[in-house]
XYZ file of N, CA and C in Angstrom:
825
model
N -12.477 -30.740 7.263
C -13.613 -30.839 8.185
C -14.589 -29.698 7.961
N -15.895 -29.946 8.270
C -16.853 -28.862 8.215
C -16.801 -28.094 9.518
N -17.578 -26.996 9.703
C -17.496 -26.191 10.921
C -17.790 -26.963 12.182
N -18.578 -28.049 12.106
C -18.907 -28.822 13.298
C -17.828 -29.826 13.653
N -16.820 -29.956 12.807
C -15.719 -30.853 13.118
C -15.810 -32.206 12.445
N -16.917 -32.468 11.698
C -17.049 -33.754 11.032
C -16.172 -33.804 9.792
N -15.749 -34.986 9.433
C -14.920 -35.166 8.252
C -15.799 -35.039 7.006
N -15.373 -34.225 6.072
C -16.112 -34.046 4.823
C -15.583 -35.032 3.795
N -16.459 -35.843 3.191
C -15.999 -36.815 2.181
C -15.268 -36.117 1.050
N -14.306 -36.851 0.464
C -13.498 -36.245 -0.595
C -14.350 -35.844 -1.791
N -15.412 -36.645 -2.101
C -16.254 -36.294 -3.242
C -16.955 -34.967 -3.004
N -17.323 -34.702 -1.750
C -18.013 -33.454 -1.454
C -17.059 -32.281 -1.607
N -15.794 -32.466 -1.196
C -14.810 -31.408 -1.369
C -14.610 -31.101 -2.844
N -14.592 -32.187 -3.681
C -14.428 -31.971 -5.118
C -15.612 -31.215 -5.704
N -16.831 -31.548 -5.221
C -18.024 -30.844 -5.697
C -17.949 -29.370 -5.331
N -17.531 -29.101 -4.109
C -17.417 -27.698 -3.685
C -16.428 -26.945 -4.569
N -15.305 -27.588 -4.847
C -14.299 -26.950 -5.690
C -14.847 -26.650 -7.073
N -15.596 -27.615 -7.636
C -16.172 -27.418 -8.960
C -17.207 -26.309 -8.956
N -18.015 -26.242 -7.870
C -19.041 -25.198 -7.773
C -18.400 -23.819 -7.709
N -17.334 -23.698 -6.898
C -16.637 -22.412 -6.796
C -16.035 -22.023 -8.131
N -15.390 -22.981 -8.808
C -14.778 -22.696 -10.108
C -15.843 -22.291 -11.122
N -16.995 -22.988 -11.099
C -18.067 -22.652 -12.031
C -18.599 -21.253 -11.751
N -18.714 -20.909 -10.457
C -19.172 -19.569 -10.101
C -18.240 -18.505 -10.635
N -16.947 -18.754 -10.545
C -15.976 -17.791 -11.063
C -16.083 -17.668 -12.579
N -16.317 -18.830 -13.254
C -16.451 -18.784 -14.708
C -17.674 -17.975 -15.118
N -18.786 -18.174 -14.403
C -20.003 -17.412 -14.710
C -19.773 -15.929 -14.489
N -19.110 -15.595 -13.362
C -18.818 -14.189 -13.083
C -17.940 -13.598 -14.175
N -17.016 -14.419 -14.687
C -16.147 -13.942 -15.747
C -16.892 -13.655 -17.032
N -17.997 -14.399 -17.263
C -18.809 -14.130 -18.445
C -19.587 -12.836 -18.305
N -20.066 -12.574 -17.078
C -20.853 -11.366 -16.831
C -19.947 -10.140 -16.794
N -18.867 -10.226 -16.032
C -17.894 -9.133 -15.923
C -16.527 -9.701 -16.296
N -16.092 -9.545 -17.522
C -14.814 -10.131 -17.952
C -13.660 -9.701 -17.056
N -12.833 -10.674 -16.683
C -11.678 -10.400 -15.846
C -10.457 -10.234 -16.738
N -9.659 -9.235 -16.433
C -8.424 -9.019 -17.185
C -7.353 -8.546 -16.240
N -6.130 -8.842 -16.562
C -5.015 -8.424 -15.732
C -4.984 -6.903 -15.654
N -4.907 -6.391 -14.430
C -4.904 -4.942 -14.230
C -3.610 -4.307 -14.702
N -2.586 -5.110 -14.903
C -1.307 -4.553 -15.324
C -1.119 -4.509 -16.824
N -1.551 -5.583 -17.514
C -1.269 -5.678 -18.956
C -2.486 -5.946 -19.807
N -3.631 -6.283 -19.175
C -4.849 -6.529 -19.935
C -5.038 -7.965 -20.370
N -4.173 -8.868 -19.945
C -4.322 -10.280 -20.326
C -5.664 -10.804 -19.812
N -6.410 -11.455 -20.699
C -7.764 -11.893 -20.371
C -7.752 -13.083 -19.414
N -8.752 -13.104 -18.513
C -9.015 -14.205 -17.575
C -7.979 -14.338 -16.467
N -7.149 -13.327 -16.268
C -6.204 -13.330 -15.159
C -6.222 -11.951 -14.507
N -6.645 -11.841 -13.255
C -6.703 -10.526 -12.622
C -5.336 -9.886 -12.416
N -4.314 -10.718 -12.220
C -2.954 -10.215 -11.984
C -2.017 -11.314 -12.435
N -1.581 -11.262 -13.678
C -0.846 -12.369 -14.281
C 0.560 -12.493 -13.694
N 1.160 -13.646 -13.909
C 2.477 -13.919 -13.336
C 3.551 -12.921 -13.784
N 3.627 -12.554 -15.067
C 4.644 -11.574 -15.452
C 4.475 -10.227 -14.756
N 3.233 -9.784 -14.583
C 3.013 -8.520 -13.875
C 3.292 -8.676 -12.378
N 2.921 -9.829 -11.826
C 3.178 -10.070 -10.405
C 4.667 -10.052 -10.090
N 5.481 -10.369 -11.092
C 6.931 -10.370 -10.872
C 7.454 -8.994 -10.495
N 6.702 -7.940 -10.810
C 7.129 -6.583 -10.464
C 7.184 -6.362 -8.962
N 6.500 -7.209 -8.195
C 6.502 -7.089 -6.735
C 7.207 -8.263 -6.066
N 7.840 -9.093 -6.859
C 8.459 -10.306 -6.318
C 9.927 -10.128 -5.961
N 10.491 -8.980 -6.265
C 11.905 -8.754 -5.998
C 12.169 -8.453 -4.533
N 13.423 -8.209 -4.198
C 13.780 -7.932 -2.804
C 13.193 -6.606 -2.326
N 12.909 -6.551 -1.045
C 12.447 -5.313 -0.411
C 13.684 -4.487 -0.069
N 13.820 -3.336 -0.703
C 15.019 -2.519 -0.553
C 14.623 -1.074 -0.255
N 15.624 -0.269 0.077
C 15.364 1.141 0.330
C 14.991 1.854 -0.972
N 13.979 2.705 -0.880
C 13.465 3.411 -2.052
C 13.462 4.925 -1.853
N 14.045 5.425 -0.783
C 13.894 6.831 -0.423
C 14.924 7.759 -1.041
N 15.977 7.247 -1.654
C 17.074 8.115 -2.087
C 16.705 9.017 -3.262
N 15.637 8.674 -3.987
C 15.231 9.534 -5.088
C 14.089 10.469 -4.753
N 13.664 10.488 -3.478
C 12.519 11.309 -3.062
C 13.009 12.662 -2.561
N 12.774 13.687 -3.357
C 13.324 15.009 -3.047
C 12.902 15.580 -1.718
N 11.655 15.355 -1.302
C 11.172 15.943 -0.044
C 11.702 15.214 1.186
N 12.359 14.082 0.982
C 12.965 13.366 2.106
C 14.467 13.611 2.198
N 15.017 14.309 1.232
C 16.458 14.542 1.155
C 16.865 15.631 2.153
N 17.765 15.295 3.086
C 18.240 16.267 4.077
C 19.446 17.049 3.581
N 19.853 16.795 2.349
C 20.923 17.544 1.678
C 22.298 17.376 2.320
N 22.449 16.318 3.110
C 23.759 16.042 3.703
C 24.125 14.563 3.522
N 23.514 13.954 2.518
C 23.761 12.536 2.279
C 22.804 11.624 3.014
N 21.932 12.204 3.839
C 20.955 11.408 4.584
C 19.550 11.734 4.084
N 18.596 10.864 4.448
C 17.193 11.143 4.181
C 16.436 11.201 5.499
N 15.236 11.776 5.437
C 14.441 11.963 6.648
C 14.155 10.652 7.349
N 13.875 9.626 6.593
C 13.645 8.299 7.151
C 13.791 7.280 6.032
N 14.246 6.072 6.360
C 14.345 5.027 5.331
C 12.947 4.557 4.930
N 12.767 4.346 3.648
C 11.495 3.861 3.112
C 11.777 2.589 2.332
N 11.180 1.480 2.756
C 11.423 0.188 2.124
C 10.226 -0.234 1.287
N 10.508 -0.911 0.181
C 9.442 -1.435 -0.657
C 9.987 -2.369 -1.705
N 9.128 -3.196 -2.301
C 9.589 -4.192 -3.275
C 9.516 -3.777 -4.735
N 8.770 -2.707 -5.063
C 8.498 -2.460 -6.470
C 8.917 -1.103 -6.991
N 9.038 -1.029 -8.316
C 9.266 0.237 -9.016
C 7.969 0.621 -9.705
N 7.532 1.833 -9.470
C 6.245 2.297 -9.968
C 6.363 2.689 -11.440
N 6.257 1.694 -12.289
C 6.374 1.906 -13.728
C 5.717 0.737 -14.431
N 5.390 0.925 -15.695
C 4.858 -0.146 -16.511
C 3.620 -0.794 -15.923
N 3.538 -2.127 -15.968
C 2.344 -2.823 -15.490
C 2.013 -2.549 -14.024
N 3.021 -2.386 -13.183
C 2.735 -2.133 -11.774
C 2.041 -0.783 -11.598
N 2.456 0.186 -12.355
C 1.795 1.493 -12.291
C 0.320 1.370 -12.665
N 0.026 0.655 -13.737
C -1.360 0.476 -14.147
C -2.140 -0.348 -13.120
N -1.477 -1.349 -12.562
C -2.139 -2.170 -11.554
C -2.511 -1.384 -10.316
N -1.599 -0.557 -9.835
C -1.876 0.251 -8.645
C -3.003 1.239 -8.926
N -2.988 1.849 -10.105
C -4.046 2.792 -10.460
C -5.405 2.109 -10.497
N -5.458 0.901 -11.076
C -6.718 0.169 -11.144
C -7.182 -0.253 -9.761
N -6.252 -0.657 -8.916
C -6.579 -1.063 -7.539
C -7.083 0.121 -6.724
N -6.450 1.240 -6.902
C -6.744 2.396 -6.061
C -7.968 3.166 -6.545
N -8.073 3.395 -7.845
C -9.135 4.239 -8.375
C -10.057 3.521 -9.359
N -9.784 2.250 -9.638
C -10.619 1.519 -10.580
C -11.458 0.427 -9.950
N -11.475 0.374 -8.612
C -12.314 -0.608 -7.934
C -11.807 -2.032 -7.981
N -10.542 -2.243 -8.295
C -10.013 -3.601 -8.418
C -9.586 -4.151 -7.054
N -10.587 -4.415 -6.216
C -10.306 -4.965 -4.886
C -9.754 -6.377 -4.958
N -9.857 -7.012 -6.146
C -9.290 -8.348 -6.288
C -7.770 -8.334 -6.218
N -7.173 -7.138 -6.244
C -5.722 -7.038 -6.111
C -5.284 -6.875 -4.651
N -6.250 -6.845 -3.743
C -5.889 -6.716 -2.322
C -4.917 -7.814 -1.897
N -5.200 -9.036 -2.315
C -4.388 -10.169 -1.839
C -2.941 -10.096 -2.308
N -2.660 -9.946 -3.621
C -1.251 -9.881 -4.018
C -0.531 -8.647 -3.487
N -1.226 -7.529 -3.406
C -0.579 -6.328 -2.895
C -0.324 -6.446 -1.395
N -1.274 -7.053 -0.675
C -1.068 -7.265 0.760
C 0.090 -8.230 1.012
N 0.246 -9.231 0.144
C 1.361 -10.162 0.303
C 2.695 -9.436 0.163
N 2.778 -8.507 -0.789
C 4.001 -7.722 -0.946
C 4.227 -6.823 0.261
N 3.153 -6.250 0.802
C 3.275 -5.399 1.983
C 3.685 -6.208 3.219
N 3.226 -7.444 3.289
C 3.626 -8.324 4.398
C 5.136 -8.557 4.366
N 5.680 -8.794 3.179
C 7.139 -8.964 3.064
C 7.868 -7.683 3.475
N 7.272 -6.556 3.141
C 7.877 -5.290 3.541
C 7.893 -5.149 5.054
N 6.821 -5.553 5.703
C 6.781 -5.515 7.166
C 7.862 -6.378 7.790
N 8.065 -7.556 7.238
C 9.128 -8.425 7.760
C 10.497 -7.780 7.563
N 10.685 -7.117 6.426
C 11.973 -6.463 6.172
C 12.200 -5.283 7.112
N 11.114 -4.651 7.548
C 11.219 -3.521 8.470
C 11.461 -3.956 9.911
N 11.194 -5.213 10.202
C 11.220 -5.676 11.588
C 12.566 -5.492 12.296
N 13.696 -5.870 11.714
C 14.954 -5.769 12.475
C 15.262 -4.357 12.963
N 15.221 -3.374 12.086
C 15.530 -2.015 12.489
C 14.481 -1.412 13.398
N 13.216 -1.720 13.134
C 12.129 -1.156 13.930
C 12.116 -1.737 15.332
N 12.355 -3.033 15.439
C 12.367 -3.656 16.760
C 13.452 -3.091 17.655
N 14.592 -2.758 17.052
C 15.694 -2.180 17.826
C 15.292 -0.825 18.406
N 14.540 -0.037 17.638
C 14.117 1.289 18.105
C 12.986 1.176 19.117
N 12.065 0.233 18.893
C 10.868 0.151 19.722
C 11.195 -0.172 21.179
N 12.088 -1.115 21.409
C 12.450 -1.465 22.778
C 11.228 -1.821 23.596
N 11.014 -1.068 24.693
C 9.882 -1.319 25.580
C 8.785 -0.264 25.424
N 8.732 0.379 24.287
C 7.755 1.448 24.075
C 6.357 0.926 23.799
N 6.183 -0.385 23.784
C 4.886 -0.960 23.458
C 4.848 -1.364 22.003
N 3.747 -1.956 21.579
C 3.657 -2.378 20.179
C 3.880 -1.209 19.220
N 4.549 -1.500 18.122
C 4.736 -0.491 17.092
C 3.373 -0.145 16.493
N 3.135 1.135 16.285
C 1.896 1.580 15.655
C 2.126 1.692 14.151
N 1.352 0.976 13.382
C 1.460 1.024 11.926
C 0.362 1.939 11.406
N 0.779 3.011 10.759
C -0.143 4.091 10.392
C -0.124 4.316 8.883
N -1.268 4.183 8.251
C -1.391 4.495 6.827
C -1.436 6.003 6.644
N -0.801 6.499 5.587
C -0.926 7.927 5.313
C -2.397 8.212 5.027
N -2.923 9.320 5.533
C -4.370 9.557 5.410
C -4.767 10.077 4.036
N -5.924 9.666 3.598
C -6.535 10.215 2.392
C -7.523 11.305 2.789
N -7.900 12.125 1.853
C -8.935 13.113 2.122
C -10.291 12.412 2.161
N -11.255 13.058 2.810
C -12.603 12.496 2.860
C -13.181 12.356 1.462
N -12.861 13.292 0.586
C -13.348 13.229 -0.790
C -12.825 11.991 -1.500
N -11.534 11.681 -1.306
C -10.949 10.495 -1.934
C -11.581 9.223 -1.392
N -11.829 9.176 -0.087
C -12.461 7.991 0.500
C -13.864 7.795 -0.045
N -14.599 8.866 -0.189
C -15.960 8.745 -0.741
C -15.912 8.263 -2.188
N -14.987 8.795 -2.961
C -14.900 8.419 -4.367
C -14.553 6.938 -4.525
N -13.655 6.459 -3.678
C -13.191 5.073 -3.788
C -14.049 4.097 -2.996
N -14.809 4.596 -2.049
C -15.608 3.730 -1.207
C -14.839 3.086 -0.078
N -13.560 3.417 0.057
C -12.714 2.874 1.110
C -11.373 3.596 1.052
N -10.452 3.192 1.921
C -9.088 3.709 1.881
C -8.163 2.537 1.577
N -7.750 2.371 0.327
C -6.971 1.175 -0.041
C -5.676 0.999 0.735
N -5.039 2.092 1.147
C -3.756 1.965 1.843
C -3.921 1.257 3.182
N -5.147 1.263 3.738
C -5.390 0.517 4.972
C -5.087 -0.969 4.779
N -5.348 -1.489 3.595
C -5.049 -2.901 3.304
C -3.550 -3.162 3.451
N -2.751 -2.238 2.925
C -1.297 -2.391 3.015
C -0.820 -2.253 4.456
N -1.386 -1.287 5.189
C -0.959 -1.068 6.570
C -1.232 -2.292 7.431
N -2.395 -2.913 7.242
C -2.710 -4.118 8.008
C -1.707 -5.228 7.698
N -1.328 -5.352 6.433
C -0.374 -6.392 6.050
C 1.021 -6.093 6.592
N 1.424 -4.826 6.597
C 2.726 -4.456 7.167
C 2.752 -4.787 8.656
N 1.652 -4.510 9.363
C 1.591 -4.844 10.791
C 1.749 -6.349 11.001
N 1.091 -7.135 10.162
C 1.238 -8.591 10.279
C 2.662 -9.030 9.968
N 3.281 -8.375 8.994
C 4.663 -8.714 8.654
C 5.625 -8.393 9.784
N 5.435 -7.255 10.432
C 6.263 -6.917 11.587
C 6.113 -7.975 12.683
N 4.861 -8.373 12.945
C 4.633 -9.403 13.962
C 5.319 -10.708 13.576
N 5.245 -11.065 12.288
C 5.908 -12.284 11.824
C 7.415 -12.193 12.001
N 7.937 -10.964 11.937
C 9.362 -10.748 12.127
C 9.768 -10.584 13.579
N 8.829 -10.818 14.495
C 9.147 -10.772 15.916
C 8.960 -9.423 16.579
N 8.318 -8.479 15.891
C 8.101 -7.146 16.464
C 6.602 -6.940 16.671
N 6.124 -6.875 17.904
C 4.695 -6.634 18.134
C 4.255 -5.331 17.463
N 3.165 -5.386 16.732
C 2.698 -4.219 15.994
C 1.183 -4.259 15.892
N 0.574 -3.089 15.883
C -0.874 -2.967 15.749
C -1.185 -1.829 14.783
N -2.335 -1.906 14.170
C -2.793 -0.817 13.318
C -3.284 0.342 14.170
N -3.047 1.554 13.694
C -3.544 2.748 14.374
C -3.912 3.783 13.326
N -4.855 4.672 13.679
C -5.312 5.698 12.739
C -5.305 7.070 13.419
N -4.125 7.549 13.791
C -4.061 8.833 14.499
C -4.014 10.055 13.583
N -3.935 9.832 12.268
C -3.746 10.951 11.351
C -5.007 11.232 10.538
N -5.227 12.502 10.277
C -6.295 12.921 9.378
C -5.732 13.929 8.401
N -6.436 14.100 7.303
C -5.982 15.046 6.291
C -7.165 15.829 5.748
N -7.064 17.141 5.834
C -8.118 17.993 5.302
C -7.986 18.086 3.795
N -8.979 18.672 3.154
C -9.007 18.742 1.701
C -7.845 19.525 1.129
N -7.724 19.461 -0.153
C -6.641 20.138 -0.854
C -6.620 19.672 -2.287
N -5.717 20.186 -3.082
C -5.662 19.790 -4.491
C -5.184 18.359 -4.659
N -5.549 17.769 -5.778
C -5.043 16.447 -6.139
C -3.535 16.557 -6.328
N -2.786 15.632 -5.705
C -1.325 15.710 -5.760
C -0.738 15.097 -7.020
N -1.536 14.305 -7.747
C -1.016 13.652 -8.942
C -0.539 14.697 -9.950
N 0.674 14.516 -10.432
C 1.221 15.415 -11.432
C 1.974 16.606 -10.870
N 1.906 16.826 -9.548
C 2.606 17.957 -8.949
C 4.054 17.578 -8.644
N 4.946 18.556 -8.709
C 6.340 18.348 -8.355
C 6.531 18.367 -6.856
N 7.774 18.177 -6.423
C 8.083 18.071 -4.995
C 7.676 19.327 -4.235
N 8.060 20.505 -4.730
C 7.742 21.740 -4.024
C 6.227 21.968 -3.967
N 5.557 21.749 -5.095
C 4.113 21.974 -5.146
C 3.371 21.005 -4.230
N 3.833 19.770 -4.152
C 3.201 18.807 -3.246
C 3.377 19.236 -1.788
N 4.582 19.683 -1.452
C 4.817 20.140 -0.091
C 3.935 21.306 0.266
N 3.790 22.256 -0.665
C 2.931 23.417 -0.418
C 1.474 22.986 -0.255
N 1.041 22.039 -1.081
C -0.348 21.593 -1.039
C -0.690 20.882 0.266
N 0.301 20.237 0.888
C 0.064 19.475 2.115
C 0.316 20.283 3.382
N 0.907 21.453 3.256
C 1.275 22.228 4.444
C 0.045 22.509 5.304
N 0.103 22.072 6.560
C -0.976 22.319 7.508
C -2.199 21.445 7.330
N -2.161 20.516 6.387
C -3.360 19.714 6.117
C -3.339 18.340 6.783
N -2.188 17.898 7.263
C -2.116 16.623 7.978
C -2.147 16.928 9.477
N -3.072 16.328 10.170
C -3.246 16.619 11.597
C -3.238 15.315 12.404
N -2.922 15.462 13.684
C -2.881 14.313 14.585
C -4.088 14.362 15.508
N -4.737 13.232 15.662
C -5.836 13.105 16.609
C -5.323 12.427 17.872
N -5.771 12.877 19.025
C -5.365 12.286 20.312
C -3.846 12.229 20.422
N -3.221 13.400 20.300
C -1.758 13.476 20.277
C -1.123 12.911 21.541
N -1.787 13.064 22.682
C -1.203 12.600 23.950
C -0.918 11.105 23.931
N -1.691 10.349 23.178
C -1.506 8.902 23.136
C -0.298 8.487 22.300
N 0.247 9.424 21.556
C 1.381 9.111 20.685
C 2.730 9.366 21.339
N 2.747 10.108 22.423
C 4.019 10.481 23.032
C 4.812 9.235 23.436
N 6.024 9.134 22.916
C 6.894 8.010 23.245
C 6.662 6.759 22.419
N 5.620 6.756 21.572
C 5.333 5.562 20.779
C 6.171 5.538 19.496
N 6.393 4.333 18.992
C 7.127 4.149 17.748
C 6.118 3.886 16.631
N 6.263 4.621 15.543
C 5.304 4.558 14.443
C 6.020 4.187 13.146
N 5.433 3.271 12.402
C 5.870 2.968 11.041
C 4.782 3.468 10.097
N 5.158 4.321 9.171
C 4.215 4.855 8.193
C 4.110 3.922 6.989
N 2.945 3.924 6.350
C 2.725 3.092 5.174
C 2.018 3.910 4.106
N 2.533 3.848 2.886
C 1.884 4.469 1.737
C 1.920 3.473 0.587
N 1.151 3.749 -0.454
C 1.185 2.830 -1.592
C 2.357 3.142 -2.513
N 2.536 4.415 -2.858
C 3.581 4.798 -3.800
C 4.390 5.962 -3.237
N 5.696 5.858 -3.319
C 6.588 6.958 -2.949
C 6.994 7.686 -4.222
N 6.665 8.962 -4.291
C 7.079 9.770 -5.443
C 8.082 10.808 -4.956
N 7.607 11.962 -4.532
C 8.516 12.995 -4.026
C 8.798 12.847 -2.545
N 7.958 12.095 -1.838
C 8.104 11.972 -0.390
C 7.368 13.037 0.388
N 6.606 13.907 -0.297
C 5.937 15.012 0.385
C 4.916 14.519 1.407
N 4.149 13.507 1.066
C 3.132 13.006 1.993
C 3.781 12.380 3.218
N 4.798 11.554 3.011
C 5.482 10.950 4.153
C 6.146 12.008 5.023
N 6.718 13.023 4.401
C 7.359 14.082 5.176
C 6.345 14.825 6.028
N 5.167 15.122 5.468
C 4.129 15.824 6.226
C 3.634 14.973 7.392
N 3.443 13.683 7.164
C 2.994 12.792 8.233
C 4.078 12.640 9.299
N 5.319 12.495 8.869
C 6.439 12.392 9.801
C 6.497 13.622 10.691
N 6.371 14.811 10.113
C 6.437 16.034 10.899
C 5.331 16.116 11.930
N 4.111 15.744 11.551
C 2.990 15.806 12.483
C 3.162 14.812 13.625
N 3.633 13.615 13.317
C 3.810 12.598 14.351
C 4.942 12.954 15.311
N 6.060 13.428 14.778
C 7.190 13.809 15.626
C 6.804 14.979 16.523
N 6.031 15.921 15.998
C 5.576 17.046 16.809
C 4.698 16.589 17.968
N 4.024 15.447 17.800
C 3.184 14.900 18.861
C 3.974 14.027 19.832
N 5.264 13.878 19.602
C 6.105 13.113 20.520
C 6.370 11.683 20.111
N 5.963 11.298 18.918
C 6.213 9.935 18.453
C 7.575 9.833 17.788
N 8.059 8.617 17.676
C 9.280 8.339 16.920
C 8.893 7.575 15.658
N 9.439 8.001 14.533
C 9.083 7.402 13.245
C 10.373 6.934 12.577
N 10.791 5.703 12.842
C 12.092 5.250 12.328
C 12.096 4.835 10.870
N 10.924 4.547 10.293
C 10.918 4.026 8.926
C 9.512 4.055 8.354
N 9.445 3.787 7.068
C 8.158 3.683 6.374
C 8.233 2.548 5.373
N 7.071 2.054 4.987
C 6.989 1.010 3.977
C 6.060 1.437 2.858
N 6.397 1.061 1.645
C 5.565 1.357 0.484
C 5.474 0.129 -0.396
N 4.503 0.155 -1.286
C 4.394 -0.904 -2.274
C 5.423 -0.697 -3.381
N 5.592 0.573 -3.775
C 6.496 0.862 -4.886
C 6.945 2.312 -4.809
N 7.970 2.631 -5.573
C 8.472 4.005 -5.664
C 8.727 4.341 -7.121
N 8.517 5.603 -7.458
C 8.799 6.023 -8.829
C 10.294 5.895 -9.094
N 10.665 5.526 -10.298
C 12.094 5.378 -10.599
C 12.792 6.728 -10.591
N 14.065 6.766 -10.219
C 14.816 8.021 -10.246
C 14.832 8.628 -11.641
N 14.941 9.937 -11.699
C 14.980 10.621 -12.992
C 16.132 10.087 -13.832
N 15.842 9.772 -15.070
C 16.869 9.286 -15.978
C 17.116 7.805 -15.917
N 16.458 7.113 -14.979
C 16.670 5.669 -14.877
C 15.953 4.956 -15.999
N 16.528 3.862 -16.443
C 15.879 3.044 -17.466
C 14.706 2.331 -16.830
N 13.514 2.585 -17.331
C 12.327 2.032 -16.703
C 11.705 0.899 -17.494
N 10.592 0.391 -16.943
C 9.827 -0.652 -17.597
C 8.938 0.000 -18.649
N 8.763 -0.651 -19.772
C 7.909 -0.104 -20.824
C 6.521 0.181 -20.269
N 6.058 1.411 -20.442
C 4.808 1.847 -19.844
C 3.686 1.749 -20.867
N 3.255 0.527 -21.150
C 2.213 0.283 -22.140
C 0.893 0.091 -21.417
N -0.102 0.875 -21.790
C -1.388 0.819 -21.111
C -2.103 -0.497 -21.402
N -2.846 -1.037 -20.410
C -3.645 -2.234 -20.671
C -4.668 -1.949 -21.760
N -4.992 -2.970 -22.517
C -5.907 -2.791 -23.636
C -7.348 -3.065 -23.263
N -7.595 -3.483 -22.018
C -8.943 -3.854 -21.625
C -9.675 -2.643 -21.078
N -10.887 -2.436 -21.518
C -11.686 -1.306 -21.061
C -11.935 -1.402 -19.570
N -11.908 -0.268 -18.895
C -12.202 -0.229 -17.470
C -10.972 -0.192 -16.603
N -9.797 -0.427 -17.153
C -8.576 -0.332 -16.372
C -8.077 1.104 -16.429
N -7.969 1.737 -15.281
C -7.621 3.150 -15.237
C -6.186 3.382 -15.665
N -5.950 4.444 -16.424
C -4.592 4.838 -16.791
C -4.122 5.994 -15.932
N -4.965 6.436 -15.005
C -4.626 7.601 -14.204
C -3.464 7.319 -13.284
N -2.580 8.264 -13.201
C -1.490 8.157 -12.237
C -2.061 8.416 -10.861
N -2.193 7.354 -10.052
C -2.885 7.478 -8.780
C -1.960 7.807 -7.638
N -0.705 8.053 -7.889
C 0.228 8.305 -6.799
C -0.148 9.571 -6.061
N -0.163 9.496 -4.733
C -0.485 10.647 -3.910
C 0.599 10.954 -2.911
N 1.589 10.070 -2.741
C 2.560 10.254 -1.683
C 3.822 10.886 -2.149
């Protein structure tokens, strides 16, 4: 049906489909589309690369040094579907720092599954505390200006929807801010922790007291960013039972996916991990 409720003839629907397809073909001629993970032409995110996010959503926090409590436990469980290596690493870098907003949909779908996986444990903690607050780890103002947006917000919105689909009321919230500091890419666990010390702050702390918060980041590396956000939220009186990520770096010494850079110009090779 059209917006007024009238039935649209099948021939008109076919024409619309052809027009949309033709528009995409023309756009592809002007700006060639290639898979952000492997460089395959005419596919923004090909099926083999998409498989990197199609696996089960499992805990990813055991290899994150800044989350290790040194007694067999971690600061908080972190769930996600992917390993940050090979095509997925290149895809995330292109999405985050290469302007590949066309990856919002597949990445949000993976984050939605993560939200559903977080629902059972989070709902048990939330009780009657009100809707769970889903909070993206904050970027610096400089990073937001460079990218023109905050990509992790896309994931946080999808995690909130996934929690709701899993029966846990959840809403997006933005209580955290982060002041400037060095780029975290390439830094080790200790250096990341030092770089973030005192730079994550809570806005309107009184509104967080007693609330349950789920943190969301794109990539879990050392856990320094999640640890800093967890500390700020807990200090404000919130409870943070878990976090969700798109992917986590593989443990040291683990057999990883072949890390072959895409061959198409314009796909960033930069390691964009900040968490």
